[in-house]
Each structure stands twice: as structure tokens, then as C-alpha cells.
PDB file of C-alpha atoms in Angstrom:
ATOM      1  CA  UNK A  79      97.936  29.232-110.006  1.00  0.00           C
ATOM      2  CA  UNK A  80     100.289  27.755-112.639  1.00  0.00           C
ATOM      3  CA  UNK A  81     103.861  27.364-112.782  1.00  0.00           C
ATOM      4  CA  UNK A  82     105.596  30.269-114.269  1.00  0.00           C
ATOM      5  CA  UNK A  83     108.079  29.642-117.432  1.00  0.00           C
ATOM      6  CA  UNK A  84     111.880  29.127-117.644  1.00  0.00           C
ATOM      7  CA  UNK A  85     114.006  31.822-118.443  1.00  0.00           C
ATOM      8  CA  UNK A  86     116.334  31.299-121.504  1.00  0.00           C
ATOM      9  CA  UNK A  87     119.702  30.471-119.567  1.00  0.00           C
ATOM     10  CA  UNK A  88     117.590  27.742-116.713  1.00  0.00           C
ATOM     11  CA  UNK A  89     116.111  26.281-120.190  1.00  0.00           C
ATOM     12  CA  UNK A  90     119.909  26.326-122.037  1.00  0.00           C
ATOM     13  CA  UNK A  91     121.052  24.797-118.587  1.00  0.00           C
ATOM     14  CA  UNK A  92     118.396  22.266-118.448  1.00  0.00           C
ATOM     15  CA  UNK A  93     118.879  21.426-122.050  1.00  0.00           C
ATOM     16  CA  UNK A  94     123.008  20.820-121.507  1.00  0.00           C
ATOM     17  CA  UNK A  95     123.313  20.179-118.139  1.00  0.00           C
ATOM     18  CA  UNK A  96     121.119  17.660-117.400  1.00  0.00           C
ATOM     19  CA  UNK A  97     122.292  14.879-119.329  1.00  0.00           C
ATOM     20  CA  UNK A  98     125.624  15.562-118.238  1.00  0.00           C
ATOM     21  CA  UNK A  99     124.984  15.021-114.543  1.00  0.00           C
ATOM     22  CA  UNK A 100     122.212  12.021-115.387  1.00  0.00           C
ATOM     23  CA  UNK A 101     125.123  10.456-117.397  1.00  0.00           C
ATOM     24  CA  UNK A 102     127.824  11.049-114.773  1.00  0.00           C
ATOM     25  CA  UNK A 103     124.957   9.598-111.988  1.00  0.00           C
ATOM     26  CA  UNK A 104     124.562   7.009-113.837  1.00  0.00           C
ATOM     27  CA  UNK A 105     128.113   5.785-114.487  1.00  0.00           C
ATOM     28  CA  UNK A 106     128.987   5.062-110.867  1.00  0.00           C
ATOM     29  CA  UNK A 107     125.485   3.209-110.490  1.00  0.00           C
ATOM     30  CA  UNK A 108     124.709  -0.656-111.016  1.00  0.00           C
ATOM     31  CA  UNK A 109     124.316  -1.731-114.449  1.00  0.00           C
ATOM     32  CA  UNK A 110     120.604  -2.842-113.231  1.00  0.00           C
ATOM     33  CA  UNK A 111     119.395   0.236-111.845  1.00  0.00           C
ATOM     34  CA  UNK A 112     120.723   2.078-114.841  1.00  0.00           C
ATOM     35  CA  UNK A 113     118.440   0.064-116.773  1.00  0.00           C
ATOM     36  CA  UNK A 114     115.621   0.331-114.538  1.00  0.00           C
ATOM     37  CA  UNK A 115     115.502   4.178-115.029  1.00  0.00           C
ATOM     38  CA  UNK A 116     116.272   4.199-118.464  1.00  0.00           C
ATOM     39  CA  UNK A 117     113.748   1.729-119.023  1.00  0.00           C
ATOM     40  CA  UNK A 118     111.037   3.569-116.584  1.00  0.00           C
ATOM     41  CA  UNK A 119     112.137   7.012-118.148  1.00  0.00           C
ATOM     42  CA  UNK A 120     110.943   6.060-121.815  1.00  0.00           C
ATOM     43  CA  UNK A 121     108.128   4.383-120.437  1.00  0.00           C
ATOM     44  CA  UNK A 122     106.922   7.374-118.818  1.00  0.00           C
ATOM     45  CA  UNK A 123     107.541   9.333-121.782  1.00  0.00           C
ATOM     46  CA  UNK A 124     105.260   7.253-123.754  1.00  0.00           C
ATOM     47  CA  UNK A 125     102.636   6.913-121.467  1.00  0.00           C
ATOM     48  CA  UNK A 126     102.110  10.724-121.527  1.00  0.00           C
ATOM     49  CA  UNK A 127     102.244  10.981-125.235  1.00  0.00           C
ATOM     50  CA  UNK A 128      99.743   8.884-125.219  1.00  0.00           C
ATOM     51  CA  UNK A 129      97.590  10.315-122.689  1.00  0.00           C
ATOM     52  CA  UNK A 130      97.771  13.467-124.569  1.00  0.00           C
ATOM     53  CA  UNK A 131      96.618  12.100-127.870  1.00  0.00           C
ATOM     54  CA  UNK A 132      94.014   9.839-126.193  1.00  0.00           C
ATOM     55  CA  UNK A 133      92.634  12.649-124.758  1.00  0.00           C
ATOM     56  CA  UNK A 134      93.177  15.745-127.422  1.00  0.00           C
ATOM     57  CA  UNK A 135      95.374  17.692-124.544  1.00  0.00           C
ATOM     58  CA  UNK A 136      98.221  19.665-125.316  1.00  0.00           C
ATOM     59  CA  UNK A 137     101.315  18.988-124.253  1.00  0.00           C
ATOM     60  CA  UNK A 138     102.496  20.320-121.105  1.00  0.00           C
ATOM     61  CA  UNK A 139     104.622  23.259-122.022  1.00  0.00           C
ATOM     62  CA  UNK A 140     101.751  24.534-124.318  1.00  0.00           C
ATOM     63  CA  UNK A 141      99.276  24.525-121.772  1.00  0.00           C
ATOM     64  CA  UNK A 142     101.249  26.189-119.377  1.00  0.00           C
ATOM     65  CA  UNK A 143     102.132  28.780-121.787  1.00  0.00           C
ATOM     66  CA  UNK A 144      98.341  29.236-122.817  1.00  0.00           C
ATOM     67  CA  UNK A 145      97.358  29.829-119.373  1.00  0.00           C
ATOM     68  CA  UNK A 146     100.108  32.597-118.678  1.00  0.00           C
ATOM     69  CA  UNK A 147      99.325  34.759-121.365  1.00  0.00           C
ATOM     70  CA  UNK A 148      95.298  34.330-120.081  1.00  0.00           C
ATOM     71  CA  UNK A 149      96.311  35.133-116.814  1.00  0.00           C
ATOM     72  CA  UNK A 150      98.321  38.193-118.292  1.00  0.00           C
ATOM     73  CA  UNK A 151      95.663  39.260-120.302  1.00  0.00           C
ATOM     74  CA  UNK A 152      93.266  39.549-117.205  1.00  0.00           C
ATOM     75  CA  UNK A 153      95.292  41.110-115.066  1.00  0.00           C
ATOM     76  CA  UNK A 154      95.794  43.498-118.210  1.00  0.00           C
ATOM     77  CA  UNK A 155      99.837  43.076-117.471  1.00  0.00           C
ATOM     78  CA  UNK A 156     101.904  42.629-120.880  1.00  0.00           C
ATOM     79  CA  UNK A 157     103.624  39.483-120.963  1.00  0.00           C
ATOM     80  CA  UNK A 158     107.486  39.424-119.055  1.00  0.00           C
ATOM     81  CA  UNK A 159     110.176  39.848-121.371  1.00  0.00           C
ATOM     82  CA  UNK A 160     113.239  36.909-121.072  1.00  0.00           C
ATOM     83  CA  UNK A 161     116.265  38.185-120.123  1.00  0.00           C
TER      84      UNK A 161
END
């Protein structure tokens, strides 16, 4: 079973919301733990770029896409529209 995919307005939250309340988190933390998940943050981010080239995959969101519209297709359902 894969995940199903964001409508617009959770992906418009996501992509405005989230660094609000990461920024506001992080504010009120330790200097050193702010650090420590910035640092770990980009790390991680790199680390899965690079899996993905090392190995030819496609990223994430891509994949997931391509295996709803299979899964559509052979259940002979047309694809959800966003609201």
C-alpha cells in the first residue's frame, strides 16, 4: 500500500507553515541543539540525494506518484481530482 498524496491546501500549509513553527521552536531552544538539528537536517538531506543518484531511484515524491496512478490504473479508477 503506498501513502496517498497531499491535497493542495496540506501542501500550501506544509510549504508556509512549517518553517514558521520550526523557526519559532527553535528560537526558545539552546543555541547547541539548534545547531545540532540544523546541522543533522542538511545532513540528512544530502545523504538521500545521494542515495538516489547512487542508486538511479527517483526521488520520493515521484515514486509515490508513479505508483498511485499504477494502482489507479488497475483498479481501472480515474485518478482523484485536488480540491
Amino acid at each position: 500500500m503506498t501513502p496517498s498524496t497531499m491535497d493542495e491546501m496540506q501542501t500550501k500549509m506544509m510549504l508556509y507553515m512549517m518553517p514558521v513553527m520550526m523557526t519559532s521552536f527553535m528560537l526558545f531552544l539552546p543555541a547547541g541543539l539548534c545547531l545540532y538539528i540544523l546541522t543533522n537536517s542538511i545532513l540528512s538531506i544530502g545523504q538521500q540525494k545521494l542515495v538516489e543518484r547512487q542508486f538511479g531511484m527517483a526521488p520520493a515524491s515521484q515514486a509515490a506518484a508513479t505508483e498511485n496512478k499504477k494502482d489507479f490504473a488497475r483498479l481501472g479508477l480515474n485518478r482523484p481530482s485536488g480540491r
